[in-house]
GROMACS .gro file of C-alpha atoms in nm:
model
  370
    1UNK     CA    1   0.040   1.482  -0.455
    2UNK     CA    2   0.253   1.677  -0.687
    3UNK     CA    3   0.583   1.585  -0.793
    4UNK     CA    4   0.871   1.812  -1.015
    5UNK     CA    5   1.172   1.612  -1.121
    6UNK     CA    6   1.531   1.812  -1.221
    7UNK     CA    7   1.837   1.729  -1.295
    8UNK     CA    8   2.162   1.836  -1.041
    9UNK     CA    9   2.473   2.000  -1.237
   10UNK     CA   10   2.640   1.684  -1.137
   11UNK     CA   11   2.384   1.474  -1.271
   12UNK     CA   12   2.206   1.357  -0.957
   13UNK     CA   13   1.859   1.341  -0.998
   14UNK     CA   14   1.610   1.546  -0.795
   15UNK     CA   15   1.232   1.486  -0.746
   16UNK     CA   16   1.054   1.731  -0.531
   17UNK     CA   17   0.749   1.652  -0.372
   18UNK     CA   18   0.412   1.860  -0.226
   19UNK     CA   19   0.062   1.948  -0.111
   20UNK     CA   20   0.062   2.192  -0.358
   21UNK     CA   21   0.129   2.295  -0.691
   22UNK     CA   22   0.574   2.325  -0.715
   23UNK     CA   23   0.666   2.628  -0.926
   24UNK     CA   24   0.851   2.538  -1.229
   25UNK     CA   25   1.117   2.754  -1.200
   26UNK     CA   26   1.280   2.593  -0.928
   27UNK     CA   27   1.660   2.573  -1.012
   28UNK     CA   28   1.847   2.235  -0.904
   29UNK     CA   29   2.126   2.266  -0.647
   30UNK     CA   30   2.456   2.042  -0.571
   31UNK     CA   31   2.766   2.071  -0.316
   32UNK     CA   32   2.982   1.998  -0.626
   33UNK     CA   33   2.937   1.986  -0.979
   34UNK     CA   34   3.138   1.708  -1.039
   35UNK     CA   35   2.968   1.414  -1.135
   36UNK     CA   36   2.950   1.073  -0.930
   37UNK     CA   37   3.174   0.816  -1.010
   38UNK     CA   38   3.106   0.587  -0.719
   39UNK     CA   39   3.153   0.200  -0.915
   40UNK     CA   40   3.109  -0.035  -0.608
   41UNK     CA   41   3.046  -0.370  -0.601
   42UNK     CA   42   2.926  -0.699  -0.440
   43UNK     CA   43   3.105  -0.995  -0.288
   44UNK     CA   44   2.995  -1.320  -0.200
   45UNK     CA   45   2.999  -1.427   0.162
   46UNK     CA   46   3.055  -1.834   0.140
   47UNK     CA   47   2.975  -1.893   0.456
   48UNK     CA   48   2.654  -1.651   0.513
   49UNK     CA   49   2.538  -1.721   0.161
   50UNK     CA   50   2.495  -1.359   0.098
   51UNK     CA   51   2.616  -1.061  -0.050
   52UNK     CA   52   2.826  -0.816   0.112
   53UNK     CA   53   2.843  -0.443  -0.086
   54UNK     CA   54   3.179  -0.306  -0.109
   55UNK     CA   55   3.199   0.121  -0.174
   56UNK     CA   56   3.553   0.244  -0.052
   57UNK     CA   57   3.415   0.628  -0.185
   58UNK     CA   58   3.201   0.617   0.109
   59UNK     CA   59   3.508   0.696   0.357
   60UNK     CA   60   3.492   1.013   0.230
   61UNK     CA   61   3.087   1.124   0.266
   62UNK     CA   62   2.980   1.413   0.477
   63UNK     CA   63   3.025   1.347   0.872
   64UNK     CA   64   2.912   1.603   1.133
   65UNK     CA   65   2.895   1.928   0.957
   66UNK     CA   66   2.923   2.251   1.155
   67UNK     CA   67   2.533   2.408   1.204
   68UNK     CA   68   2.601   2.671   0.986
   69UNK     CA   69   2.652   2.433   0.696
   70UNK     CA   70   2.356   2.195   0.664
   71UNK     CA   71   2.377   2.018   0.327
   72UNK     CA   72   2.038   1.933   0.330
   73UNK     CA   73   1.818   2.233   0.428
   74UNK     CA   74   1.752   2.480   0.117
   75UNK     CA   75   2.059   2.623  -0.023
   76UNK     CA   76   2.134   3.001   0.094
   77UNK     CA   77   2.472   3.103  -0.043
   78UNK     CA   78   2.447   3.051  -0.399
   79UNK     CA   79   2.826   3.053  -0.332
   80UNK     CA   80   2.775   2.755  -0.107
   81UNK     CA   81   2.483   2.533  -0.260
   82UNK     CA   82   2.338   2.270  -0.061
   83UNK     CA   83   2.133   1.920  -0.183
   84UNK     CA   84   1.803   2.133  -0.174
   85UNK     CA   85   1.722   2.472  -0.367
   86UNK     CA   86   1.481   2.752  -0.228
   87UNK     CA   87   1.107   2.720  -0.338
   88UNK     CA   88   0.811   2.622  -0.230
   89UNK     CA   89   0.778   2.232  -0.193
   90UNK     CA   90   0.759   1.975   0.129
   91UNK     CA   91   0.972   1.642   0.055
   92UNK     CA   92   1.280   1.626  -0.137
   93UNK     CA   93   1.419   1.318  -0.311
   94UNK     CA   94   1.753   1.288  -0.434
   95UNK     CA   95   2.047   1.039  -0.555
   96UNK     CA   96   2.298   0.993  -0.266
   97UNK     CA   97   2.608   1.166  -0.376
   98UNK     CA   98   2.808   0.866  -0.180
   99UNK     CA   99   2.581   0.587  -0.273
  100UNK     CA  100   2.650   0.162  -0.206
  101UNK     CA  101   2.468   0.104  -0.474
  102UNK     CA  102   2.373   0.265  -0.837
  103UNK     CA  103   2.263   0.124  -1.172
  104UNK     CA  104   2.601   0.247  -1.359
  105UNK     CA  105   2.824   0.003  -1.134
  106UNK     CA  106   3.027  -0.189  -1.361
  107UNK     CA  107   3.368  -0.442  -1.418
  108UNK     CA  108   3.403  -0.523  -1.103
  109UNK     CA  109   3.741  -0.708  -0.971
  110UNK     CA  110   3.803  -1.018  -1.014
  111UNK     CA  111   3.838  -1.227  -0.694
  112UNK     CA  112   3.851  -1.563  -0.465
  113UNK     CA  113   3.490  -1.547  -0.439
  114UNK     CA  114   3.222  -1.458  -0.709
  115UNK     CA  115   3.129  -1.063  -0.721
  116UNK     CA  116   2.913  -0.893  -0.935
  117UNK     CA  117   2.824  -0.505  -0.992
  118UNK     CA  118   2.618  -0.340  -0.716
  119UNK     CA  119   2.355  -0.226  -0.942
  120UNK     CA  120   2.131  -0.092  -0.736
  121UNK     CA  121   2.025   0.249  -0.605
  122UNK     CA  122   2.064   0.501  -0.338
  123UNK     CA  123   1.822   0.779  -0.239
  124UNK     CA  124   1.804   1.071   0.033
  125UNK     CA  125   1.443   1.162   0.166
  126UNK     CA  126   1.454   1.499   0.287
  127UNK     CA  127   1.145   1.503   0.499
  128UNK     CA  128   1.085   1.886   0.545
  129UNK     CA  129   1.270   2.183   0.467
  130UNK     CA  130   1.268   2.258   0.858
  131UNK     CA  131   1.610   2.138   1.027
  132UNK     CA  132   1.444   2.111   1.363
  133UNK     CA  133   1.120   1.898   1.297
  134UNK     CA  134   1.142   1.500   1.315
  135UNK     CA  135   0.817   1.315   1.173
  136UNK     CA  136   0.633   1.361   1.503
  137UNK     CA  137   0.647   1.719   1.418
  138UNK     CA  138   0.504   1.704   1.081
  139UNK     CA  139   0.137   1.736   0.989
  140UNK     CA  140  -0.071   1.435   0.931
  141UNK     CA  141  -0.116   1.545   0.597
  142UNK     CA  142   0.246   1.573   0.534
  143UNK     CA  143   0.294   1.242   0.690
  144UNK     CA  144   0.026   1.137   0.415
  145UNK     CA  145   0.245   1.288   0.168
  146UNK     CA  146   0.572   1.098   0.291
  147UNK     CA  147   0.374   0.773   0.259
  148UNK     CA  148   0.269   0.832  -0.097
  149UNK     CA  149   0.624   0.949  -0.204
  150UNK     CA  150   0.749   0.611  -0.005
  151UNK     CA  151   0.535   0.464  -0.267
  152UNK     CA  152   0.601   0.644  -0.601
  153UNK     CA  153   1.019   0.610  -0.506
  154UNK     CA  154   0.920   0.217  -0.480
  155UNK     CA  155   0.703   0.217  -0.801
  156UNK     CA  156   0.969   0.427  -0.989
  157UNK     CA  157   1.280   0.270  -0.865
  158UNK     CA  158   1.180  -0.094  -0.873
  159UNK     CA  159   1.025  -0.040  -1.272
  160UNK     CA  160   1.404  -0.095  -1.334
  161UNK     CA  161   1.461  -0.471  -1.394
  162UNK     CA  162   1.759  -0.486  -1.189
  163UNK     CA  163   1.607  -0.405  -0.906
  164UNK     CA  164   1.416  -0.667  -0.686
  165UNK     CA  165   1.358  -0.517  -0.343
  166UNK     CA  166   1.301  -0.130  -0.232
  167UNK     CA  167   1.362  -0.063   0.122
  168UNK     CA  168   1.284   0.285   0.247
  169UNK     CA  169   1.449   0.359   0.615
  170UNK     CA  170   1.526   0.637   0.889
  171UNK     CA  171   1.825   0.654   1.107
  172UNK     CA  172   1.708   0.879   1.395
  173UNK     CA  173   1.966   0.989   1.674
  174UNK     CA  174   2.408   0.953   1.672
  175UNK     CA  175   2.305   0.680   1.907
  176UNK     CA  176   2.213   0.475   1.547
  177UNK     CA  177   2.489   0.665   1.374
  178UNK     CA  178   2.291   0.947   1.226
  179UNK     CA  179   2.619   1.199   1.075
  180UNK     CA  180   2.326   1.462   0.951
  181UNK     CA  181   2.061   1.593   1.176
  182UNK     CA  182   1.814   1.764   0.929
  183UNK     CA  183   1.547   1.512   0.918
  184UNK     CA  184   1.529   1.278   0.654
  185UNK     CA  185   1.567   0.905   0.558
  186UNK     CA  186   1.698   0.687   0.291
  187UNK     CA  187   1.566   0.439   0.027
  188UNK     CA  188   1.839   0.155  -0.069
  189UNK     CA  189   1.704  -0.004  -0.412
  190UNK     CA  190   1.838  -0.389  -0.409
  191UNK     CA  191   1.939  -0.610  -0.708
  192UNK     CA  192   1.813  -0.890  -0.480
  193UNK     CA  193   1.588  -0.930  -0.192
  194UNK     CA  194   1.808  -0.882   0.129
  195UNK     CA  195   1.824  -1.149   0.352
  196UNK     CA  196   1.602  -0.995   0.640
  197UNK     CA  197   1.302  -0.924   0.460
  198UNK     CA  198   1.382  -1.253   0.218
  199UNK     CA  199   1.340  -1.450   0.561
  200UNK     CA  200   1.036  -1.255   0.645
  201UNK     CA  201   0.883  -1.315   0.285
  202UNK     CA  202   0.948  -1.714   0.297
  203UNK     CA  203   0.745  -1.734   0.675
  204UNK     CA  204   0.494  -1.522   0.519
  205UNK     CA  205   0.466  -1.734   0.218
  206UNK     CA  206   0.485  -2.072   0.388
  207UNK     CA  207   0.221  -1.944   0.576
  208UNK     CA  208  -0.020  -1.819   0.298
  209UNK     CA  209   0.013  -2.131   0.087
  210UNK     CA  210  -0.110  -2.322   0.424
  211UNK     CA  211  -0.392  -2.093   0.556
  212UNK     CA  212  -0.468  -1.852   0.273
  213UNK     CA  213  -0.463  -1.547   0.491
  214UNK     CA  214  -0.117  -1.375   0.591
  215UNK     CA  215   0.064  -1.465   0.865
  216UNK     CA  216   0.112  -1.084   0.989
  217UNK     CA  217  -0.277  -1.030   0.924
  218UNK     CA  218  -0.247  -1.335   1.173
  219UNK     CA  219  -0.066  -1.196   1.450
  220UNK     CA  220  -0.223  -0.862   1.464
  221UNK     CA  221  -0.593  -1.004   1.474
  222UNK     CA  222  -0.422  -1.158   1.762
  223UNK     CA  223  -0.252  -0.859   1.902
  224UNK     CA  224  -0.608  -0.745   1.919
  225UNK     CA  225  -0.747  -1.007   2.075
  226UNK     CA  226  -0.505  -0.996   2.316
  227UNK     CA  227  -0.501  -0.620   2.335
  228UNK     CA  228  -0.181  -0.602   2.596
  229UNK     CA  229   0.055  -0.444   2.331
  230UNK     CA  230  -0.181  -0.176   2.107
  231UNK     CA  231   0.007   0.152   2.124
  232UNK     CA  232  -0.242   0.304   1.869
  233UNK     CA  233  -0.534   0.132   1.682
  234UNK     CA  234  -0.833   0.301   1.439
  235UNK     CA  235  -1.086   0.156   1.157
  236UNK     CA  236  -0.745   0.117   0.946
  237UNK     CA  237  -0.415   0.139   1.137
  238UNK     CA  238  -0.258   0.007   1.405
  239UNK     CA  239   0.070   0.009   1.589
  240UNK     CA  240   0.183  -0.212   1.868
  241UNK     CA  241   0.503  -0.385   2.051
  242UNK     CA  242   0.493  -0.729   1.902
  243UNK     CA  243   0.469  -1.002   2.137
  244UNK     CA  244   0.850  -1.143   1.989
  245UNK     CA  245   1.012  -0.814   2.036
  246UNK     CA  246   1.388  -0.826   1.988
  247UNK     CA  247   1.425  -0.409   2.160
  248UNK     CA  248   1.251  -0.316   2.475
  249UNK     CA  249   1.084  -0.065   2.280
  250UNK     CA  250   1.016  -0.178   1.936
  251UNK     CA  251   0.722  -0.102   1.786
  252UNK     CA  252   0.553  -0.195   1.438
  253UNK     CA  253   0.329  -0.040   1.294
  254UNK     CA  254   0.078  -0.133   0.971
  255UNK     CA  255  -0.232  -0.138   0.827
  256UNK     CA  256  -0.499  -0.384   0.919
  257UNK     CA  257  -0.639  -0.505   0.643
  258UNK     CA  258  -0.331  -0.629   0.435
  259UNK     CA  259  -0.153  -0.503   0.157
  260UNK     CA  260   0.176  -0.562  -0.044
  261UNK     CA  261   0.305  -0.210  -0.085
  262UNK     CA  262   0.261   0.155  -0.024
  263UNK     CA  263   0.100   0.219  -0.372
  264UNK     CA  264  -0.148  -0.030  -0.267
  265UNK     CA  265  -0.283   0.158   0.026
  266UNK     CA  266  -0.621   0.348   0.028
  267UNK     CA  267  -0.653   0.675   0.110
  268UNK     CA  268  -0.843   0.535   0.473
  269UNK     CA  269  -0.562   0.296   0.539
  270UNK     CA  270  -0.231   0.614   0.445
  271UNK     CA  271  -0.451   0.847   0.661
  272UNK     CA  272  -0.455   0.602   0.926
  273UNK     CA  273  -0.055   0.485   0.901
  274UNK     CA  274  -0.029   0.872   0.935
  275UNK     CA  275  -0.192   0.886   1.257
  276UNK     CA  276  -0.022   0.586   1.386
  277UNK     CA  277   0.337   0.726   1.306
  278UNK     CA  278   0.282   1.043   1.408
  279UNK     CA  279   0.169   0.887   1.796
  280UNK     CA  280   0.436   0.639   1.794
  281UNK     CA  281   0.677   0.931   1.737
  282UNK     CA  282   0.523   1.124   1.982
  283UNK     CA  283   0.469   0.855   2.246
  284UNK     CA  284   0.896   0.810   2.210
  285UNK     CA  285   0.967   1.142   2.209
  286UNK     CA  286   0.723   1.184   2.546
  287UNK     CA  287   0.877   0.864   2.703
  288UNK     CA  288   1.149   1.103   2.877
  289UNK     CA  289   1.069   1.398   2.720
  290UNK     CA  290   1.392   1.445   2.460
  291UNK     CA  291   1.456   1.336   2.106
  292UNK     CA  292   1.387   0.922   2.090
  293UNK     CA  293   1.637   0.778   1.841
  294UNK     CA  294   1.526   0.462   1.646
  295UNK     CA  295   1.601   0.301   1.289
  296UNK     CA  296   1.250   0.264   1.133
  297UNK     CA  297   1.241   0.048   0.819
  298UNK     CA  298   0.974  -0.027   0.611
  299UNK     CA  299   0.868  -0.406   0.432
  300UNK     CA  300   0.688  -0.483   0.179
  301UNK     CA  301   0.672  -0.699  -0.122
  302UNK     CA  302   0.965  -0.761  -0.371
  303UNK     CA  303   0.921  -0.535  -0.685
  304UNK     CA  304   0.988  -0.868  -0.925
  305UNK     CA  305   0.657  -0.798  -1.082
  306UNK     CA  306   0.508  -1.088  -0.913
  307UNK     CA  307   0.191  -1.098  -0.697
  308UNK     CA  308   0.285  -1.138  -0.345
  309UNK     CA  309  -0.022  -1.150  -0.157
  310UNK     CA  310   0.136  -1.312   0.168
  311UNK     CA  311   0.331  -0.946   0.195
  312UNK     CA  312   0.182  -0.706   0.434
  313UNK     CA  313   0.339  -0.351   0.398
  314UNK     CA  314   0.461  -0.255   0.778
  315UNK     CA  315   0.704  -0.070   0.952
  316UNK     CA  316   0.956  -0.189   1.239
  317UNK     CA  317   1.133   0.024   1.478
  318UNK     CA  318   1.431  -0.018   1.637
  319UNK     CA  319   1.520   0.201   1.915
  320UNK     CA  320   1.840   0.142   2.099
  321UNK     CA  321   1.782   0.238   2.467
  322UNK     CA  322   1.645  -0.079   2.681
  323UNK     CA  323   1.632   0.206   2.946
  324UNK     CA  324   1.641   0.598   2.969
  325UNK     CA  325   2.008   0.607   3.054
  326UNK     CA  326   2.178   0.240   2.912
  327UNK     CA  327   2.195   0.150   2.553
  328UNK     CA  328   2.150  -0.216   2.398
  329UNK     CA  329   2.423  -0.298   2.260
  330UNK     CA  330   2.427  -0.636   2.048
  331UNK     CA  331   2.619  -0.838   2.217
  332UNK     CA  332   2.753  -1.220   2.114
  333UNK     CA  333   2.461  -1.387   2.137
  334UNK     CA  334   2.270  -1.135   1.905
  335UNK     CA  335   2.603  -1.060   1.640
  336UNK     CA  336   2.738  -1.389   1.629
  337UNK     CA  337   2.451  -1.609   1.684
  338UNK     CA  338   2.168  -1.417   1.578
  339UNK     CA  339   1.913  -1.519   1.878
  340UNK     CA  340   1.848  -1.160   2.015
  341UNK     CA  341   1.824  -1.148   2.440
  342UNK     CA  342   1.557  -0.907   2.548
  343UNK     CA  343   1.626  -0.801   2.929
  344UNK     CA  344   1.298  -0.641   2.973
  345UNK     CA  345   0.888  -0.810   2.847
  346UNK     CA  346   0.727  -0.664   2.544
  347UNK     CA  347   0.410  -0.619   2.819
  348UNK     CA  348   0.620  -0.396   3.022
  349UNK     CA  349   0.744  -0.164   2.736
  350UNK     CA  350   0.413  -0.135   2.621
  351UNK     CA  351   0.237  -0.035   2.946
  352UNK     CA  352   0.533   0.254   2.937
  353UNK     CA  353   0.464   0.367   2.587
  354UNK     CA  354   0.027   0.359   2.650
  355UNK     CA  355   0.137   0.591   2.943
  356UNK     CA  356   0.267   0.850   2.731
  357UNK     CA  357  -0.042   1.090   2.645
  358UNK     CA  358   0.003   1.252   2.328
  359UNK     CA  359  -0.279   1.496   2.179
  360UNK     CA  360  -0.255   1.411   1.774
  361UNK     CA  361  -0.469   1.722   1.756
  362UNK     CA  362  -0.314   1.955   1.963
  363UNK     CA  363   0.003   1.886   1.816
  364UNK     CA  364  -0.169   1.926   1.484
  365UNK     CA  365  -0.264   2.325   1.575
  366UNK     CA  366   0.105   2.357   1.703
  367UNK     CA  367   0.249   2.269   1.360
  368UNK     CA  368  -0.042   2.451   1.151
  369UNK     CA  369   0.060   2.764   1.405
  370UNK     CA  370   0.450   2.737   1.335
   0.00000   0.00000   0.00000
């Protein structure tokens, strides 16, 4: 992997990311060089008993640009820059320009309830400097490149002490809310661990302390076992519908043998992950042949400079259909009380997704070709 880190003219950072050597002369681009002065902050939710991030700046981030402006494909119009410059690289990383988070957040008002600075961070992943790939487009070696910059954005952004959890995520579809449609993700750097994976950490931990193995390690040996679910499975990978799926089609997806975070994976095990995203993403976009939306985050250990060896790195998707023409919406039982309904079984979803046939490799000659 190389890597080539400049500075915006608003200050932004930019890291850019590739297969092969970047050129150094690679000018950094912005929409506006004025520099961010997002300050948001944090409240405290009494009743929840966690934090709720307030950033009024955000009302005013980009929302459905025409197709002739795309803020994050390589800029053009030097007239007109975009996020990205021209050159020769594959992933872009960059600060958000309308972030909920960053590091500078300071003073923030005084209230009824405690609040605190929202020191944390913000990052766009531009995935490609194509506006009409998605990652089932993408080579598996540019997949393998996404993983490891997944991992040095972790590795770099939680080094800062204030930050305790690093959660990298894709919003795919307007179904999910997706304003942009040049394919990327985010990365939003916490000054805590969130309460999702923070519930996810303390079964995993309870777990460890009892058995010494990890409970996710657990369930897929199971999952095998079982083999009802397995959507994709080699030496090192393997994705599947879990057997408590909250979506008709969620998937995970994760390396076997367990480990804590993406820097932690071998070579084997990214190559793998690669494979298994790449046929998940084609499997959804095959189900009824058009773009599959989904939110796809990815857990892993807290960056507190502990060991965590109950943490097994993994993905979870979201998608929001339950069928090819009717949305799930979250209704009372899943917003207010938090017990998700599932209309249709995991086993069903699953036999629909193994029915897709996707051809890794002839997809791989496609992209090589275009």
């Amino acid at each position: 992997m190389y890597s080539h880190t400049l500075l915006k003219p608003d200050r932004r950072q930019l890291t850019l990311y590739s297969r092969y050597p970047i050129p150094e002369d690679i000018i950094a681009t912005s929409p506006s060089n004025e520099p961010v002065q997002a300050n948001p902050h944090l409240r405290w939710h009494p009743l929840r008993g966690e934090w709720v991030a307030y950033a009024s700046h955000r009302q005013g981030r980009t929302f459905m640009p025409p197709p002739e402006y795309n803020p994050l494909a390589p800029t053009t119009n030097p007239e007109f820059p975009t996020e990205l410059p021209q050159g020769k690289y594959d992933v872009a990383v960059f600060d958000n320009r309308f972030p909920s988070m960053t590091v500078a957040a300071h003073d923030p008002p005084t209230s009824i309830v405690e609040t605190l600075p929202a020191n944390g961070a913000c990052e766009v992943v531009v995935f490609t400097q194509d506006p009409h790939a998605s990652l089932s487009s993408l080579e598996l070696d540019h997949l393998d490149l996404l993983l490891q910059v997944w991992g040095d954005r972790t590795r770099v952004l939680g080094a800062n002490p204030q930050i305790q959890y690093v959660l990298p995520f894709e919003n795919k579809g307007v179904e999910v809310g997706v304003t942009l449609h040049h394919p990327h993700g985010q990365i939003y750097a916490y000054p805590f661990v969130p309460p999702v994976p923070a519930r996810m950490l303390e079964q995993q931990r309870r777990f460890y302390q009892e058995h010494q193995h990890g409970l996710l390690e657990n369930l897929i040996q199971k999952e095998i076992a079982d083999n009802k679910r397995i959507i994709y499975q080699d030496d090192y990978a393997i994705a599947f519908v879990p057997v408590c799926a909250r979506y008709p089609y969620e998937v995970w997806i994760a390396p076997i043998e367990p480990v804590s975070t993406f820097y932690d994976l071998s070579s084997k095990q990214r190559q793998g992950l690669a494979r298994a995203l790449k046929t998940v993403t084609l499997k959804y976009d095959g189900l009824w042949n058009r773009p599959f939306p989904y939110l796809m985050a990815w857990f892993g250990a807290p960056t507190d400079g502990e060991a965590h060896p109950e943490a097994h790195l993994h993905a979870q998707f979201y998608p929001p259909y339950r069928t090819s023409d009717k949305l799930k919406y979250l209704a009372g039982t899943e917003l207010a009380a938090g017990m998700f309904a599932n209309d249709a079984l995991p086993e069903e979803k699953a036999k629909e997704l193994q029915a897709v046939v996707v051809n890794i490799e002839l997809s791989e000659s496609r992209s090589k070709k275009y």
